[in-house]
PDB file of C-alpha atoms in Angstrom:
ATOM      1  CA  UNK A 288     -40.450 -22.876  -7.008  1.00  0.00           C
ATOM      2  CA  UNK A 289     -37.037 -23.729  -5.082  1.00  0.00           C
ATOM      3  CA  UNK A 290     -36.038 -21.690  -2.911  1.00  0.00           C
ATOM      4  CA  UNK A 291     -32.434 -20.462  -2.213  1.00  0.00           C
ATOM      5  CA  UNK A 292     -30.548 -22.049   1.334  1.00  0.00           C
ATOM      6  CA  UNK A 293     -29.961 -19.137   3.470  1.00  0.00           C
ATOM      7  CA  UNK A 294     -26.801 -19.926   4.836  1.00  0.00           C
ATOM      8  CA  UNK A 295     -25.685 -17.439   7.815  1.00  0.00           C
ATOM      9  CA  UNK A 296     -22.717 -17.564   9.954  1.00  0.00           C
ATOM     10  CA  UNK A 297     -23.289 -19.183  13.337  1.00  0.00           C
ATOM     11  CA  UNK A 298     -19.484 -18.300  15.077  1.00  0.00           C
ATOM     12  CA  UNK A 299     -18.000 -15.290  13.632  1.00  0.00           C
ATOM     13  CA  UNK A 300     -14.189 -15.087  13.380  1.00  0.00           C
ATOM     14  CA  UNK A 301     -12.311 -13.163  16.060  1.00  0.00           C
ATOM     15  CA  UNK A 302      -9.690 -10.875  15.390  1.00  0.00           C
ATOM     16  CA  UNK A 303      -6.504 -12.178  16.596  1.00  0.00           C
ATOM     17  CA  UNK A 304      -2.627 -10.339  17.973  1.00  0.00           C
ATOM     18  CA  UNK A 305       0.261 -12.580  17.319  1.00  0.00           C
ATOM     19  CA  UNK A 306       4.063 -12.165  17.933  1.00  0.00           C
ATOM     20  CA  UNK A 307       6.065 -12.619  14.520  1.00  0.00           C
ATOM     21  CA  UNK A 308       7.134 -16.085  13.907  1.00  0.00           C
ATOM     22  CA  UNK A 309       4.418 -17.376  15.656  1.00  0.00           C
ATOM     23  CA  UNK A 310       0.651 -18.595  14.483  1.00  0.00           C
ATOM     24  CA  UNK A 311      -2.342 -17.808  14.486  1.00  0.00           C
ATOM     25  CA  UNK A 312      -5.520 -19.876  14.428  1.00  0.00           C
ATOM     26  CA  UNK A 313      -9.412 -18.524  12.937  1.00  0.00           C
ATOM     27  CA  UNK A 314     -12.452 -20.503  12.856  1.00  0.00           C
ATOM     28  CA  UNK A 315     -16.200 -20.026  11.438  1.00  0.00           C
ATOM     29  CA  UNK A 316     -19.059 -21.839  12.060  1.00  0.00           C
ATOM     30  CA  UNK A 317     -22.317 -21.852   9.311  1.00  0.00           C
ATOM     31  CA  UNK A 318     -25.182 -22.828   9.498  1.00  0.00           C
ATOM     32  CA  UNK A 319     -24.936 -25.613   6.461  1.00  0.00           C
ATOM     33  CA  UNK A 320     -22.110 -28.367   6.791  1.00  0.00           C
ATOM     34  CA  UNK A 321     -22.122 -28.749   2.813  1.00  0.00           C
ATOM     35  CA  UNK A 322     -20.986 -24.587   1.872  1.00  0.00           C
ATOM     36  CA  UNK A 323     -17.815 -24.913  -0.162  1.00  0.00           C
ATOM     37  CA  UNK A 324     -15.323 -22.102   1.841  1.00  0.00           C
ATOM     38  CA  UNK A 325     -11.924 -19.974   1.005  1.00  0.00           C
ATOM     39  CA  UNK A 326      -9.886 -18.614   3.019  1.00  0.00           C
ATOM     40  CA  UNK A 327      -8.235 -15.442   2.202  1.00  0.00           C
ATOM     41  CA  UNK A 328      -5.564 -13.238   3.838  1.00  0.00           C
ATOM     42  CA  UNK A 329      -5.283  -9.422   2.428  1.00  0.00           C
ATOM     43  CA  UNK A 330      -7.516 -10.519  -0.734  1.00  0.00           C
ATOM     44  CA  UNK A 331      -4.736 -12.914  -1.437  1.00  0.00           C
ATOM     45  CA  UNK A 332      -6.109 -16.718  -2.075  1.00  0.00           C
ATOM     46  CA  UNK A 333      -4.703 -19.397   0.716  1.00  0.00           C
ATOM     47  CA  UNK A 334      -3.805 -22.679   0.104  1.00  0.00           C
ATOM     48  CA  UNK A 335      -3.447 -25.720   2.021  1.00  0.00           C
ATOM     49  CA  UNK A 336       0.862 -25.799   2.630  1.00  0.00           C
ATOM     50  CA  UNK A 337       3.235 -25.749   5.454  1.00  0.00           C
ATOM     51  CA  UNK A 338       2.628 -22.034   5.946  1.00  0.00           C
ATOM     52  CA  UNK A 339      -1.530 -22.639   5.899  1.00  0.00           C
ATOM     53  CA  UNK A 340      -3.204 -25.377   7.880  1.00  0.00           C
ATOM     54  CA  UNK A 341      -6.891 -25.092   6.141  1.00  0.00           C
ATOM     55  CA  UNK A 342      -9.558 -27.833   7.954  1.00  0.00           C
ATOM     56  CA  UNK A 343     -13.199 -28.620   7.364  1.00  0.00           C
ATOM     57  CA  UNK A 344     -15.092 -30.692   9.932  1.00  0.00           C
ATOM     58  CA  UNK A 345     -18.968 -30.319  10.045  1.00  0.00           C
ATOM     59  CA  UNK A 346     -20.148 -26.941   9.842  1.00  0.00           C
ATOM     60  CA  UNK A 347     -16.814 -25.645  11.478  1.00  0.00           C
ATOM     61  CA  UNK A 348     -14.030 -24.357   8.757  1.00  0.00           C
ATOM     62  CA  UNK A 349     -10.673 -23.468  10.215  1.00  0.00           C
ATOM     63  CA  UNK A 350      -7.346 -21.671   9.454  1.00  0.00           C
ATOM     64  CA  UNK A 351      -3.861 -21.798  10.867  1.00  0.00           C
ATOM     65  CA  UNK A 352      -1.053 -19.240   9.543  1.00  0.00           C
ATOM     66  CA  UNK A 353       2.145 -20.382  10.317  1.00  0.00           C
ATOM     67  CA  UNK A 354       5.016 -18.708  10.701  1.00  0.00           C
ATOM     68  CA  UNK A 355       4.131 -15.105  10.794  1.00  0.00           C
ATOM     69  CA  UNK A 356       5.564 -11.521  10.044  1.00  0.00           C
ATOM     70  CA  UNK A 357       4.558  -8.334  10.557  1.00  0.00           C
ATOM     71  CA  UNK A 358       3.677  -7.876   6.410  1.00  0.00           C
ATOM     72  CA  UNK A 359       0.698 -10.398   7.081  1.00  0.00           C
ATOM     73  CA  UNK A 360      -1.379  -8.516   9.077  1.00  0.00           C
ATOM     74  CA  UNK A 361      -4.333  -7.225   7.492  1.00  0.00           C
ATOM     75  CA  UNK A 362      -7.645  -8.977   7.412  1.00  0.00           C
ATOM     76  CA  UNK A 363      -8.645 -12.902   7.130  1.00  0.00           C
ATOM     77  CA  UNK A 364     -11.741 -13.491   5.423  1.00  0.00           C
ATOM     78  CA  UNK A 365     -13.820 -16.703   4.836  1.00  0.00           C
ATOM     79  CA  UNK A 366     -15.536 -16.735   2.141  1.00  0.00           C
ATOM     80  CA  UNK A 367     -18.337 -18.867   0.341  1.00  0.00           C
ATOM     81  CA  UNK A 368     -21.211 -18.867  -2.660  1.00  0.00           C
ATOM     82  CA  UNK A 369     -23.656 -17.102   0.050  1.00  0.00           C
ATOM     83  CA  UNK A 370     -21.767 -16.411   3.047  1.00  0.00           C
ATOM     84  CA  UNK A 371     -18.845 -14.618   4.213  1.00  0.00           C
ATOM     85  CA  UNK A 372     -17.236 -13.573   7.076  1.00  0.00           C
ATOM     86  CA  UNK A 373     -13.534 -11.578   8.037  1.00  0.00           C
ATOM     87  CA  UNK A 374     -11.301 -10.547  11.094  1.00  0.00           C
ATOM     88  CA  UNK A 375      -8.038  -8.604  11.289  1.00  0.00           C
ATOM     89  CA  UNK A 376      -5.174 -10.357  12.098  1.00  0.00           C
ATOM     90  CA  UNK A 377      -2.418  -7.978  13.788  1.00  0.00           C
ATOM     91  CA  UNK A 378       1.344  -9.150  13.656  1.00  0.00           C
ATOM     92  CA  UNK A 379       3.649  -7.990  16.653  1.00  0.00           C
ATOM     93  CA  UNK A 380       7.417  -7.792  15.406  1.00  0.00           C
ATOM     94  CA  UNK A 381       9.736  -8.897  17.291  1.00  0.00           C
ATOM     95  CA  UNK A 382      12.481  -6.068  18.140  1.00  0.00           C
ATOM     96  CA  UNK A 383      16.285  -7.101  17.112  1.00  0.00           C
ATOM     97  CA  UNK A 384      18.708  -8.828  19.214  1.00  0.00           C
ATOM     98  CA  UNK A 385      22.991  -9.423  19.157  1.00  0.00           C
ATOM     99  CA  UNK A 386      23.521 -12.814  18.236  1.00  0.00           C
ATOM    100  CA  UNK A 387      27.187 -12.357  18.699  1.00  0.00           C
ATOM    101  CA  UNK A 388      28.289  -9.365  20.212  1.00  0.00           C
ATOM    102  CA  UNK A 389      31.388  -7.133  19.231  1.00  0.00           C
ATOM    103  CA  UNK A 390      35.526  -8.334  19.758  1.00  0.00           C
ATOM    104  CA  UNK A 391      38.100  -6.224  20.903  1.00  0.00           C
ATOM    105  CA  UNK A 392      40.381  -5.755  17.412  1.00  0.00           C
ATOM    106  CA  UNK A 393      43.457  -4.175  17.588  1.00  0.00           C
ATOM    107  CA  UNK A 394      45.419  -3.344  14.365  1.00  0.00           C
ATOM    108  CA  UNK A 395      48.539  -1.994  12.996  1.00  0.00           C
ATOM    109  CA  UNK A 396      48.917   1.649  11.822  1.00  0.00           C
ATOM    110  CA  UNK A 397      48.468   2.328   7.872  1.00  0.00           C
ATOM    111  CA  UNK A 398      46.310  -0.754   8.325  1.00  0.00           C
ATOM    112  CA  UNK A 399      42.748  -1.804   8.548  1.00  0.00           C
ATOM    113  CA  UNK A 400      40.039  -3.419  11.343  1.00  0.00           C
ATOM    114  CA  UNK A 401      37.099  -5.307  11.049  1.00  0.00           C
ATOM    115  CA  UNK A 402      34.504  -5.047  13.906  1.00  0.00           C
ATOM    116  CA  UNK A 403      31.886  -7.824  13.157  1.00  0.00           C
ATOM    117  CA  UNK A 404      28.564  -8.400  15.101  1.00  0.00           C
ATOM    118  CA  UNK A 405      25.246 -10.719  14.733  1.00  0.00           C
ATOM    119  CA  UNK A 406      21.755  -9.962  15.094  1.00  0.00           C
ATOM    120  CA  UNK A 407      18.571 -11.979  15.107  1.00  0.00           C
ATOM    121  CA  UNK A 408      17.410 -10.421  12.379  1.00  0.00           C
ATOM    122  CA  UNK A 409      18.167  -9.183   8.625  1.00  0.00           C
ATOM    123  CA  UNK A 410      16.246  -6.224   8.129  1.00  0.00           C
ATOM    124  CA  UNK A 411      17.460  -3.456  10.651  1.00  0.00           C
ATOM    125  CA  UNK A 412      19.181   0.032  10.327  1.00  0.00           C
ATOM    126  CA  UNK A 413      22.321  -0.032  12.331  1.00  0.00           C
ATOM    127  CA  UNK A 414      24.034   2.793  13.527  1.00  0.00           C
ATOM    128  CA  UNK A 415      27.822   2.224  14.051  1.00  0.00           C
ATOM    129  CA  UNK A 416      29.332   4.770  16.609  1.00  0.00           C
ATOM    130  CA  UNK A 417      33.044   5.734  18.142  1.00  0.00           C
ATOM    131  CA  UNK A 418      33.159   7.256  21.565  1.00  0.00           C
ATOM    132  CA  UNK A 419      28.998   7.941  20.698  1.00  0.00           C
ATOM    133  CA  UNK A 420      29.387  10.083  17.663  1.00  0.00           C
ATOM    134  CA  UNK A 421      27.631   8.545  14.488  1.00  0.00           C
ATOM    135  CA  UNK A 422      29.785   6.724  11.971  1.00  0.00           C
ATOM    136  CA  UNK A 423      29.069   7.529   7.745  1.00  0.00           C
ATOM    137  CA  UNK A 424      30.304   5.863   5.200  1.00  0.00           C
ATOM    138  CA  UNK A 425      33.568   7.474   3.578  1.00  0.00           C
ATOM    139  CA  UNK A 426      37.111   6.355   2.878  1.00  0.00           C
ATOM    140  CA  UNK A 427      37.703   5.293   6.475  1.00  0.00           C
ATOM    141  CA  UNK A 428      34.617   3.897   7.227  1.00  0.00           C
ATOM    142  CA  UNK A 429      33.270   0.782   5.526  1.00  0.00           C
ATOM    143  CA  UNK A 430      29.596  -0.308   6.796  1.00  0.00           C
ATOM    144  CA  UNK A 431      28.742  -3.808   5.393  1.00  0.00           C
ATOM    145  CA  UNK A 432      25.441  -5.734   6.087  1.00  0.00           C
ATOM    146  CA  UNK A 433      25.219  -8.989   4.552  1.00  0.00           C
ATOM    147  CA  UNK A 434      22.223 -10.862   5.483  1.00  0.00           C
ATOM    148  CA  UNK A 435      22.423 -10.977   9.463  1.00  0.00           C
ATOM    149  CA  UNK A 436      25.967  -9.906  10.020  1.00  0.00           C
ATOM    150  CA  UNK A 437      26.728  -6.432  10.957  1.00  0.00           C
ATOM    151  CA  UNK A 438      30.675  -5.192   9.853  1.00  0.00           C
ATOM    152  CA  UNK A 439      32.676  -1.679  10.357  1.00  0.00           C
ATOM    153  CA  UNK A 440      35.619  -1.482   8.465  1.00  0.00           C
ATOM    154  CA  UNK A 441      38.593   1.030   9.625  1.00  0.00           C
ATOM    155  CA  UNK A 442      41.357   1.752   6.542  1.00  0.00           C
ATOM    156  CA  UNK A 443      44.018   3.386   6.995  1.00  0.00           C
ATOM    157  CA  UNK A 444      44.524   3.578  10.514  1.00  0.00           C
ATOM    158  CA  UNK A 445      45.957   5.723  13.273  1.00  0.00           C
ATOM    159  CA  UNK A 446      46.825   6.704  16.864  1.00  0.00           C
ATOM    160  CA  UNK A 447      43.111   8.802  16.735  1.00  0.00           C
ATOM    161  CA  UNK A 448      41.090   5.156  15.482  1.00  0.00           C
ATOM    162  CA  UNK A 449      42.003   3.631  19.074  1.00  0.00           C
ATOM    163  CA  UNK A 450      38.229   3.973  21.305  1.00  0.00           C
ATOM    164  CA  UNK A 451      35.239   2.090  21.707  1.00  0.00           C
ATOM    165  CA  UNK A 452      33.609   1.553  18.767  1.00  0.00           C
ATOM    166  CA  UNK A 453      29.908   0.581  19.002  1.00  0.00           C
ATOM    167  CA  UNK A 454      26.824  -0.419  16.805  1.00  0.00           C
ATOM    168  CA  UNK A 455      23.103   0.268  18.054  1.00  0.00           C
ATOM    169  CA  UNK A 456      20.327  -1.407  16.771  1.00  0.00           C
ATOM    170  CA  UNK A 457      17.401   0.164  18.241  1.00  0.00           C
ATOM    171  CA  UNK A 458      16.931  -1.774  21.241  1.00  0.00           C
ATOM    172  CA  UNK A 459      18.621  -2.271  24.510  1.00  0.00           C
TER     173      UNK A 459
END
């Protein structure tokens, strides 16, 4: 009769907490150097590219994510024909920043503004202001976001348009 190897894991994975756009590094240890691994992140498949660094050296089987955002965390799991072992991987983001703050603009009456800011970041919810009551969209107001870049647009203006004008991100 031949009996089956019992392969066990030796070093578990540890859970890891990462800021976004960082990495992250896991490793495993078996007890067999010759078990065939895969690494796997949310039951998605990895694969060796420039956003996973996968390494095998002895019994040791490693994983780097590159890169990160909060969407990735989850759980890592290693996984072979007889083994397998998993950790969570938790994904800090990063909390918005101006890039390029806002101009003074002045404009002519019956005419229009732009106020134009950056931010560090494409996916936020800004909240454009005057004198701290909340802007909407409408015929007067324009709110534009186009990838990073944060615009108000003021038609039509008048003597009541002059203040300060001011967009909030959600930090400080």
């Amino acid at each position: 009769t031949v009996e089956a190897r019992n392969v066990t894991v030796t070093k578990h994975l540890e859970d890891v907490t990462t800021d976004e756009e960082c990495n992250a590094g896991f490793s495993c240890e078996l007890s067999h150097d010759d078990e065939e691994v895969q690494w796997f992140l949310n039951d998605n498949m990895l694969y060796p590219n420039e956003f996973n660094d996968i390494k095998k050296i002895g019994k040791c089987h490693s994983l780097v994510l590159k890169h990160l955002a909060p969407e990735d965390s989850g759980t890592v799991t290693l996984k072979g024909e007889r083994v397998s072992d998993s950790a969570k991987i938790l994904v800090l983001e990063k909390p918005a920043v101006f890039m390029k703050s806002l101009d003074d603009v002045v404009g002519e009456e019956r005419g229009m503004i732009t106020l134009e800011c950056e931010v560090s970041k494409a996916k936020i919810r800004p909240v454009w202001k005057k004198e701290d009551v909340v802007i909407t969209s409408s015929d007067k107001y324009e709110l534009l976001q186009a990838g990073k870049t944060l615009c108000l647009i003021v038609h039509d203006l008048n003597r009541k348009d002059a203040g300060v004008y001011t967009c909030d991100i959600g930090t400080d």
